[in-house]
Amino acid sequence: MSVVAPRTGIVAIGRNEGERLKRCLRSAPADCPVIYVDSGSTDGSIAFARSLGIGVVELDVATPFTAARARNAGWRRLLADHPTLDFVQFVDGDCELAPDWIGRAEQALDAEPGLCAVFGRRRERFPAASFYNALCDDEWNVPVGLVEACGGDVLFRVAALSQADGYDGSLIAGEEPDLCLRLGGMGWQVRRIDAEMTLHDADIHHARQQWLRARRAGYAFAEHVARHGDAAFPSWRRQRNSILLWGGMIPLLILGAILLGLVSGVAPLIWAALAMLLMYPAQVVRIAARKRAAGSPLRFAMGYGLWMMLGKFAQFGGLARYHLRARGGGPARLIEYKGAEGSARP
């Protein structure tokens, strides 16, 4: 009796994910080989993975950890052990794979040979546990169809991964859009399909966590545009410009007008600054109204609008951090938003 070789292997990455990692690894289909890549866990994650018979790659602590580096180590080890695989499923260690996902994703890639990757609906496990978790759940719900880029959980075609030589391991954020942009230049496409993919546990309960998450996003937008220039995704260029405007230029104008008004005694300058300040609540209401019109509850829509504007300041901090590091040199440091129990992304 012949044994059918697996077509898909799974790469899970993580650091100190505890119970989240246990759920993640247990959700892998029994017929798929799995590699777990660990970035310095101290919570027994490695021992647990090995207890399931899963191959483990322990990243060298001498080199800075990044999710991209971990994924590269994982898929290369997976192919070394199983060179006939057609696809690689990446999953973050704080996510649980949906039971039918792998089959649905394989069908989608088989149906369209021009696709390098497909992903489905990532949901939050506890969207009602905090407003920030609900924000994440909303963020994951991107439109079905061809898209610019995927996220961390995704099924990749091995041929495409090999052609691009995987992720850029030096990126601390935005590694997926970078890879998808390079693959797009090679003629590949990415599709989000209408299927349940993973349950994610963001575990965000404090404003500071959300602030740090936004700062990381600002860093990623800045680096993506700086690296690719006019070839960068248009949506990322718009985001970078929006961050510059709302997080940097307008606040500087307001501050400058107030200071000049106080020094010169020209009261209209101060009134003009206060008028500019009102643009922020107006923008919150505009964004909230658009979200409400799209079907979101009023309370969520207002919180969404507020955080979209507050986030500009955090993102501007990330943008500034990127450019200061690029100018001064030296390795990039991770911007983590989870506490001592660990991060989904190393």
mmCIF file of N, CA and C in Angstrom, residues 168-278:
data_model
loop_
_atom_site.group_PDB
_atom_site.id
_atom_site.type_symbol
_atom_site.label_atom_id
_atom_site.label_comp_id
_atom_site.label_asym_id
_atom_site.label_seq_id
_atom_site.Cartn_x
_atom_site.Cartn_y
_atom_site.Cartn_z
ATOM 1 N N ASP A 168 13.009 38.901 3.810
ATOM 2 C CA ASP A 168 14.217 39.616 4.180
ATOM 3 C C ASP A 168 14.344 39.536 5.691
ATOM 4 N N GLY A 169 15.276 38.735 6.157
ATOM 5 C CA GLY A 169 15.393 38.458 7.584
ATOM 6 C C GLY A 169 15.777 39.643 8.443
ATOM 7 N N SER A 170 16.197 40.734 7.823
ATOM 8 C CA SER A 170 16.613 41.903 8.610
ATOM 9 C C SER A 170 15.446 42.794 9.001
ATOM 10 N N LEU A 171 14.273 42.580 8.395
ATOM 11 C CA LEU A 171 13.130 43.461 8.664
ATOM 12 C C LEU A 171 12.482 43.112 10.000
ATOM 13 N N ILE A 172 12.245 44.111 10.842
ATOM 14 C CA ILE A 172 11.591 43.852 12.127
ATOM 15 C C ILE A 172 10.079 43.939 12.004
ATOM 16 N N ALA A 173 9.588 44.485 10.900
ATOM 17 C CA ALA A 173 8.141 44.588 10.645
ATOM 18 C C ALA A 173 7.956 44.833 9.151
ATOM 19 N N GLY A 174 6.777 44.479 8.648
ATOM 20 C CA GLY A 174 6.494 44.722 7.234
ATOM 21 C C GLY A 174 7.202 43.749 6.312
ATOM 22 N N GLU A 175 7.610 42.598 6.835
ATOM 23 C CA GLU A 175 8.326 41.643 5.995
ATOM 24 C C GLU A 175 7.410 40.982 4.963
ATOM 25 N N GLU A 176 6.125 40.849 5.284
ATOM 26 C CA GLU A 176 5.217 40.220 4.332
ATOM 27 C C GLU A 176 4.961 41.109 3.112
ATOM 28 N N PRO A 177 4.624 42.399 3.299
ATOM 29 C CA PRO A 177 4.482 43.259 2.113
ATOM 30 C C PRO A 177 5.764 43.353 1.291
ATOM 31 N N ASP A 178 6.906 43.354 1.958
ATOM 32 C CA ASP A 178 8.168 43.400 1.213
ATOM 33 C C ASP A 178 8.304 42.180 0.309
ATOM 34 N N LEU A 179 8.026 41.002 0.859
ATOM 35 C CA LEU A 179 8.119 39.774 0.059
ATOM 36 C C LEU A 179 7.085 39.777 -1.066
ATOM 37 N N CYS A 180 5.857 40.167 -0.742
ATOM 38 C CA CYS A 180 4.798 40.160 -1.760
ATOM 39 C C CYS A 180 5.091 41.165 -2.872
ATOM 40 N N LEU A 181 5.688 42.285 -2.521
ATOM 41 C CA LEU A 181 6.045 43.268 -3.552
ATOM 42 C C LEU A 181 7.100 42.685 -4.488
ATOM 43 N N ARG A 182 8.089 42.028 -3.919
ATOM 44 C CA ARG A 182 9.130 41.422 -4.756
ATOM 45 C C ARG A 182 8.542 40.314 -5.625
ATOM 46 N N LEU A 183 7.658 39.523 -5.063
ATOM 47 C CA LEU A 183 7.021 38.462 -5.843
ATOM 48 C C LEU A 183 6.125 39.042 -6.937
ATOM 49 N N GLY A 184 5.468 40.150 -6.627
ATOM 50 C CA GLY A 184 4.646 40.804 -7.649
ATOM 51 C C GLY A 184 5.483 41.235 -8.840
ATOM 52 N N GLY A 185 6.706 41.675 -8.570
ATOM 53 C CA GLY A 185 7.607 42.052 -9.647
ATOM 54 C C GLY A 185 8.019 40.870 -10.497
ATOM 55 N N MET A 186 7.857 39.675 -9.966
ATOM 56 C CA MET A 186 8.176 38.457 -10.709
ATOM 57 C C MET A 186 6.946 37.876 -11.397
ATOM 58 N N GLY A 187 5.804 38.560 -11.235
ATOM 59 C CA GLY A 187 4.590 38.113 -11.916
ATOM 60 C C GLY A 187 3.618 37.338 -11.061
ATOM 61 N N TRP A 188 3.927 37.153 -9.773
ATOM 62 C CA TRP A 188 3.043 36.396 -8.883
ATOM 63 C C TRP A 188 1.954 37.293 -8.312
ATOM 64 N N GLN A 189 0.859 36.650 -7.874
ATOM 65 C CA GLN A 189 -0.240 37.369 -7.237
ATOM 66 C C GLN A 189 -0.601 36.719 -5.895
ATOM 67 N N VAL A 190 -1.298 37.486 -5.063
ATOM 68 C CA VAL A 190 -1.741 37.020 -3.742
ATOM 69 C C VAL A 190 -3.253 37.176 -3.672
ATOM 70 N N ARG A 191 -3.920 36.185 -3.107
ATOM 71 C CA ARG A 191 -5.382 36.251 -3.014
ATOM 72 C C ARG A 191 -5.834 35.955 -1.593
ATOM 73 N N ARG A 192 -6.775 36.742 -1.117
ATOM 74 C CA ARG A 192 -7.476 36.394 0.124
ATOM 75 C C ARG A 192 -8.733 35.639 -0.278
ATOM 76 N N ILE A 193 -8.916 34.448 0.255
ATOM 77 C CA ILE A 193 -10.087 33.652 -0.090
ATOM 78 C C ILE A 193 -11.099 33.676 1.052
ATOM 79 N N ASP A 194 -12.334 33.333 0.708
ATOM 80 C CA ASP A 194 -13.431 33.367 1.680
ATOM 81 C C ASP A 194 -13.462 32.059 2.463
ATOM 82 N N ALA A 195 -12.568 31.939 3.422
ATOM 83 C CA ALA A 195 -12.490 30.718 4.234
ATOM 84 C C ALA A 195 -11.897 31.076 5.589
ATOM 85 N N GLU A 196 -12.323 30.351 6.607
ATOM 86 C CA GLU A 196 -11.757 30.554 7.942
ATOM 87 C C GLU A 196 -10.326 30.018 7.959
ATOM 88 N N MET A 197 -9.398 30.806 8.497
ATOM 89 C CA MET A 197 -7.984 30.401 8.470
ATOM 90 C C MET A 197 -7.426 30.157 9.874
ATOM 91 N N THR A 198 -7.430 31.200 10.712
ATOM 92 C CA THR A 198 -6.828 31.054 12.047
ATOM 93 C C THR A 198 -7.608 31.834 13.099
ATOM 94 N N LEU A 199 -7.422 31.397 14.345
ATOM 95 C CA LEU A 199 -7.862 32.147 15.522
ATOM 96 C C LEU A 199 -6.630 32.744 16.170
ATOM 97 N N HIS A 200 -6.624 34.048 16.340
ATOM 98 C CA HIS A 200 -5.454 34.755 16.865
ATOM 99 C C HIS A 200 -5.755 35.297 18.251
ATOM 100 N N ASP A 201 -4.754 35.314 19.095
ATOM 101 C CA ASP A 201 -4.926 35.853 20.448
ATOM 102 C C ASP A 201 -4.008 37.065 20.615
ATOM 103 N N ALA A 202 -4.544 38.252 20.282
ATOM 104 C CA ALA A 202 -3.730 39.473 20.367
ATOM 105 C C ALA A 202 -3.364 39.795 21.812
ATOM 106 N N ASP A 203 -4.303 39.531 22.706
ATOM 107 C CA ASP A 203 -4.048 39.732 24.138
ATOM 108 C C ASP A 203 -3.621 41.171 24.438
ATOM 109 N N ILE A 204 -4.323 42.131 23.848
ATOM 110 C CA ILE A 204 -4.042 43.543 24.083
ATOM 111 C C ILE A 204 -5.110 44.105 25.015
ATOM 112 N N HIS A 205 -4.675 44.590 26.160
ATOM 113 C CA HIS A 205 -5.630 45.070 27.160
ATOM 114 C C HIS A 205 -5.339 46.493 27.643
ATOM 115 N N HIS A 206 -4.272 47.078 27.138
ATOM 116 C CA HIS A 206 -3.887 48.407 27.606
ATOM 117 C C HIS A 206 -3.567 49.311 26.420
ATOM 118 N N ALA A 207 -3.817 50.609 26.618
ATOM 119 C CA ALA A 207 -3.569 51.571 25.544
ATOM 120 C C ALA A 207 -2.102 51.579 25.129
ATOM 121 N N ARG A 208 -1.214 51.373 26.089
ATOM 122 C CA ARG A 208 0.215 51.389 25.740
ATOM 123 C C ARG A 208 0.551 50.277 24.755
ATOM 124 N N GLN A 209 -0.080 49.109 24.897
ATOM 125 C CA GLN A 209 0.176 48.021 23.945
ATOM 126 C C GLN A 209 -0.268 48.432 22.536
ATOM 127 N N GLN A 210 -1.450 49.045 22.472
ATOM 128 C CA GLN A 210 -1.956 49.486 21.176
ATOM 129 C C GLN A 210 -1.054 50.573 20.594
ATOM 130 N N TRP A 211 -0.562 51.432 21.476
ATOM 131 C CA TRP A 211 0.350 52.504 21.043
ATOM 132 C C TRP A 211 1.626 51.913 20.431
ATOM 133 N N LEU A 212 2.187 50.908 21.095
ATOM 134 C CA LEU A 212 3.407 50.284 20.583
ATOM 135 C C LEU A 212 3.145 49.541 19.270
ATOM 136 N N ARG A 213 1.986 48.942 19.183
ATOM 137 C CA ARG A 213 1.635 48.241 17.939
ATOM 138 C C ARG A 213 1.539 49.249 16.788
ATOM 139 N N ALA A 214 0.964 50.413 17.068
ATOM 140 C CA ALA A 214 0.877 51.453 16.045
ATOM 141 C C ALA A 214 2.268 51.998 15.696
ATOM 142 N N ARG A 215 3.106 52.117 16.689
ATOM 143 C CA ARG A 215 4.465 52.608 16.420
ATOM 144 C C ARG A 215 5.198 51.633 15.495
ATOM 145 N N ARG A 216 5.022 50.354 15.753
ATOM 146 C CA ARG A 216 5.660 49.363 14.880
ATOM 147 C C ARG A 216 5.147 49.492 13.448
ATOM 148 N N ALA A 217 3.845 49.744 13.309
ATOM 149 C CA ALA A 217 3.280 49.913 11.968
ATOM 150 C C ALA A 217 3.902 51.124 11.273
ATOM 151 N N GLY A 218 4.086 52.222 12.020
ATOM 152 C CA GLY A 218 4.710 53.401 11.429
ATOM 153 C C GLY A 218 6.124 53.119 10.959
ATOM 154 N N TYR A 219 6.848 52.346 11.739
ATOM 155 C CA TYR A 219 8.210 51.949 11.357
ATOM 156 C C TYR A 219 8.163 51.157 10.050
ATOM 157 N N ALA A 220 7.205 50.225 9.961
ATOM 158 C CA ALA A 220 7.099 49.382 8.765
ATOM 159 C C ALA A 220 6.736 50.205 7.529
ATOM 160 N N PHE A 221 5.791 51.141 7.670
ATOM 161 C CA PHE A 221 5.421 51.988 6.523
ATOM 162 C C PHE A 221 6.635 52.779 6.039
ATOM 163 N N ALA A 222 7.376 53.339 6.987
ATOM 164 C CA ALA A 222 8.532 54.157 6.617
ATOM 165 C C ALA A 222 9.585 53.340 5.898
ATOM 166 N N GLU A 223 9.869 52.152 6.406
ATOM 167 C CA GLU A 223 10.930 51.342 5.799
ATOM 168 C C GLU A 223 10.514 50.822 4.426
ATOM 169 N N HIS A 224 9.253 50.426 4.301
ATOM 170 C CA HIS A 224 8.780 49.910 3.013
ATOM 171 C C HIS A 224 8.919 50.978 1.929
ATOM 172 N N VAL A 225 8.493 52.195 2.226
ATOM 173 C CA VAL A 225 8.555 53.266 1.220
ATOM 174 C C VAL A 225 10.006 53.674 0.963
ATOM 175 N N ALA A 226 10.815 53.725 2.017
ATOM 176 C CA ALA A 226 12.219 54.103 1.833
ATOM 177 C C ALA A 226 12.964 53.082 0.988
ATOM 178 N N ARG A 227 12.638 51.816 1.176
ATOM 179 C CA ARG A 227 13.320 50.761 0.425
ATOM 180 C C ARG A 227 12.920 50.726 -1.039
ATOM 181 N N HIS A 228 11.639 50.896 -1.289
ATOM 182 C CA HIS A 228 11.125 50.642 -2.639
ATOM 183 C C HIS A 228 10.778 51.910 -3.411
ATOM 184 N N GLY A 229 10.768 53.050 -2.764
ATOM 185 C CA GLY A 229 10.536 54.304 -3.476
ATOM 186 C C GLY A 229 9.230 54.303 -4.251
ATOM 187 N N ASP A 230 9.305 54.697 -5.520
ATOM 188 C CA ASP A 230 8.099 54.772 -6.342
ATOM 189 C C ASP A 230 7.481 53.401 -6.592
ATOM 190 N N ALA A 231 8.252 52.342 -6.407
ATOM 191 C CA ALA A 231 7.722 50.989 -6.620
ATOM 192 C C ALA A 231 6.967 50.470 -5.401
ATOM 193 N N ALA A 232 7.014 51.186 -4.291
ATOM 194 C CA ALA A 232 6.312 50.744 -3.080
ATOM 195 C C ALA A 232 4.809 50.674 -3.342
ATOM 196 N N PHE A 233 4.124 49.868 -2.559
ATOM 197 C CA PHE A 233 2.669 49.773 -2.713
ATOM 198 C C PHE A 233 2.051 51.171 -2.561
ATOM 199 N N PRO A 234 1.154 51.574 -3.478
ATOM 200 C CA PRO A 234 0.530 52.897 -3.359
ATOM 201 C C PRO A 234 -0.164 53.111 -2.012
ATOM 202 N N SER A 235 -0.812 52.070 -1.512
ATOM 203 C CA SER A 235 -1.505 52.219 -0.230
ATOM 204 C C SER A 235 -0.517 52.485 0.898
ATOM 205 N N TRP A 236 0.668 51.948 0.815
ATOM 206 C CA TRP A 236 1.678 52.181 1.856
ATOM 207 C C TRP A 236 2.265 53.576 1.719
ATOM 208 N N ARG A 237 2.393 54.054 0.475
ATOM 209 C CA ARG A 237 2.867 55.433 0.304
ATOM 210 C C ARG A 237 1.836 56.411 0.862
ATOM 211 N N ARG A 238 0.545 56.112 0.627
ATOM 212 C CA ARG A 238 -0.502 56.995 1.172
ATOM 213 C C ARG A 238 -0.471 56.984 2.697
ATOM 214 N N GLN A 239 -0.289 55.808 3.270
ATOM 215 C CA GLN A 239 -0.230 55.722 4.736
ATOM 216 C C GLN A 239 0.961 56.518 5.271
ATOM 217 N N ARG A 240 2.109 56.382 4.617
ATOM 218 C CA ARG A 240 3.297 57.133 5.065
ATOM 219 C C ARG A 240 3.020 58.639 5.010
ATOM 220 N N ASN A 241 2.386 59.068 3.905
ATOM 221 C CA ASN A 241 2.105 60.497 3.766
ATOM 222 C C ASN A 241 1.093 60.983 4.808
ATOM 223 N N SER A 242 0.113 60.136 5.095
ATOM 224 C CA SER A 242 -0.884 60.487 6.095
ATOM 225 C C SER A 242 -0.247 60.626 7.487
ATOM 226 N N ILE A 243 0.670 59.722 7.791
ATOM 227 C CA ILE A 243 1.379 59.789 9.080
ATOM 228 C C ILE A 243 2.179 61.086 9.182
ATOM 229 N N LEU A 244 2.879 61.413 8.098
ATOM 230 C CA LEU A 244 3.672 62.644 8.096
ATOM 231 C C LEU A 244 2.784 63.867 8.320
ATOM 232 N N LEU A 245 1.628 63.865 7.647
ATOM 233 C CA LEU A 245 0.740 65.025 7.729
ATOM 234 C C LEU A 245 0.134 65.177 9.123
ATOM 235 N N TRP A 246 -0.562 64.106 9.577
ATOM 236 C CA TRP A 246 -1.333 64.209 10.819
ATOM 237 C C TRP A 246 -0.490 64.028 12.075
ATOM 238 N N GLY A 247 0.585 63.251 11.944
ATOM 239 C CA GLY A 247 1.420 63.000 13.118
ATOM 240 C C GLY A 247 2.585 63.950 13.264
ATOM 241 N N GLY A 248 2.950 64.638 12.159
ATOM 242 C CA GLY A 248 4.120 65.490 12.216
ATOM 243 C C GLY A 248 3.887 66.918 11.783
ATOM 244 N N MET A 249 3.452 67.111 10.534
ATOM 245 C CA MET A 249 3.401 68.464 9.983
ATOM 246 C C MET A 249 2.364 69.354 10.659
ATOM 247 N N ILE A 250 1.132 68.833 10.803
ATOM 248 C CA ILE A 250 0.085 69.667 11.404
ATOM 249 C C ILE A 250 0.395 69.997 12.868
ATOM 250 N N PRO A 251 0.824 69.019 13.684
ATOM 251 C CA PRO A 251 1.205 69.391 15.062
ATOM 252 C C PRO A 251 2.307 70.440 15.118
ATOM 253 N N LEU A 252 3.288 70.358 14.207
ATOM 254 C CA LEU A 252 4.361 71.352 14.208
ATOM 255 C C LEU A 252 3.824 72.728 13.819
ATOM 256 N N LEU A 253 2.913 72.746 12.861
ATOM 257 C CA LEU A 253 2.312 74.018 12.471
ATOM 258 C C LEU A 253 1.548 74.647 13.632
ATOM 259 N N ILE A 254 0.788 73.809 14.333
ATOM 260 C CA ILE A 254 0.008 74.309 15.471
ATOM 261 C C ILE A 254 0.929 74.853 16.550
ATOM 262 N N LEU A 255 1.947 74.090 16.878
ATOM 263 C CA LEU A 255 2.889 74.521 17.908
ATOM 264 C C LEU A 255 3.613 75.798 17.495
ATOM 265 N N GLY A 256 4.018 75.832 16.234
ATOM 266 C CA GLY A 256 4.725 77.017 15.745
ATOM 267 C C GLY A 256 3.847 78.261 15.793
ATOM 268 N N ALA A 257 2.591 78.103 15.394
ATOM 269 C CA ALA A 257 1.679 79.252 15.399
ATOM 270 C C ALA A 257 1.423 79.745 16.816
ATOM 271 N N ILE A 258 1.281 78.830 17.761
ATOM 272 C CA ILE A 258 1.052 79.239 19.159
ATOM 273 C C ILE A 258 2.258 79.981 19.716
ATOM 274 N N LEU A 259 3.441 79.429 19.483
ATOM 275 C CA LEU A 259 4.655 80.064 19.998
ATOM 276 C C LEU A 259 4.863 81.435 19.369
ATOM 277 N N LEU A 260 4.650 81.510 18.058
ATOM 278 C CA LEU A 260 4.833 82.787 17.371
ATOM 279 C C LEU A 260 3.815 83.812 17.850
ATOM 280 N N GLY A 261 2.595 83.327 18.065
ATOM 281 C CA GLY A 261 1.552 84.228 18.554
ATOM 282 C C GLY A 261 1.867 84.756 19.933
ATOM 283 N N LEU A 262 2.386 83.885 20.814
ATOM 284 C CA LEU A 262 2.724 84.310 22.173
ATOM 285 C C LEU A 262 3.893 85.284 22.179
ATOM 286 N N VAL A 263 4.885 85.009 21.347
ATOM 287 C CA VAL A 263 6.070 85.870 21.317
ATOM 288 C C VAL A 263 5.754 87.225 20.693
ATOM 289 N N SER A 264 4.980 87.176 19.595
ATOM 290 C CA SER A 264 4.713 88.416 18.853
ATOM 291 C C SER A 264 3.508 89.189 19.390
ATOM 292 N N GLY A 265 2.670 88.477 20.129
ATOM 293 C CA GLY A 265 1.455 89.119 20.628
ATOM 294 C C GLY A 265 0.366 89.235 19.585
ATOM 295 N N VAL A 266 0.527 88.522 18.473
ATOM 296 C CA VAL A 266 -0.488 88.542 17.410
ATOM 297 C C VAL A 266 -1.534 87.456 17.715
ATOM 298 N N ALA A 267 -2.629 87.878 18.278
ATOM 299 C CA ALA A 267 -3.645 86.922 18.727
ATOM 300 C C ALA A 267 -4.219 86.051 17.612
ATOM 301 N N PRO A 268 -4.397 86.584 16.391
ATOM 302 C CA PRO A 268 -4.963 85.724 15.328
ATOM 303 C C PRO A 268 -4.150 84.458 15.064
ATOM 304 N N LEU A 269 -2.837 84.518 15.326
ATOM 305 C CA LEU A 269 -2.023 83.301 15.130
ATOM 306 C C LEU A 269 -2.460 82.206 16.095
ATOM 307 N N ILE A 270 -2.770 82.628 17.329
ATOM 308 C CA ILE A 270 -3.211 81.628 18.317
ATOM 309 C C ILE A 270 -4.591 81.095 17.953
ATOM 310 N N TRP A 271 -5.459 81.989 17.490
ATOM 311 C CA TRP A 271 -6.787 81.519 17.070
ATOM 312 C C TRP A 271 -6.681 80.580 15.879
ATOM 313 N N ALA A 272 -5.750 80.874 14.977
ATOM 314 C CA ALA A 272 -5.556 79.993 13.823
ATOM 315 C C ALA A 272 -5.067 78.612 14.265
ATOM 316 N N ALA A 273 -4.176 78.597 15.273
ATOM 317 C CA ALA A 273 -3.670 77.326 15.786
ATOM 318 C C ALA A 273 -4.796 76.506 16.415
ATOM 319 N N LEU A 274 -5.643 77.188 17.171
ATOM 320 C CA LEU A 274 -6.772 76.476 17.792
ATOM 321 C C LEU A 274 -7.733 75.948 16.739
ATOM 322 N N ALA A 275 -7.893 76.721 15.661
ATOM 323 C CA ALA A 275 -8.768 76.250 14.576
ATOM 324 C C ALA A 275 -8.192 74.998 13.933
ATOM 325 N N MET A 276 -6.867 74.988 13.757
ATOM 326 C CA MET A 276 -6.231 73.791 13.179
ATOM 327 C C MET A 276 -6.387 72.589 14.102
ATOM 328 N N LEU A 277 -6.347 72.869 15.416
ATOM 329 C CA LEU A 277 -6.490 71.781 16.391
ATOM 330 C C LEU A 277 -7.846 71.085 16.247
ATOM 331 N N LEU A 278 -8.848 71.849 15.845
ATOM 332 C CA LEU A 278 -10.191 71.276 15.702
ATOM 333 C C LEU A 278 -10.275 70.292 14.529
#
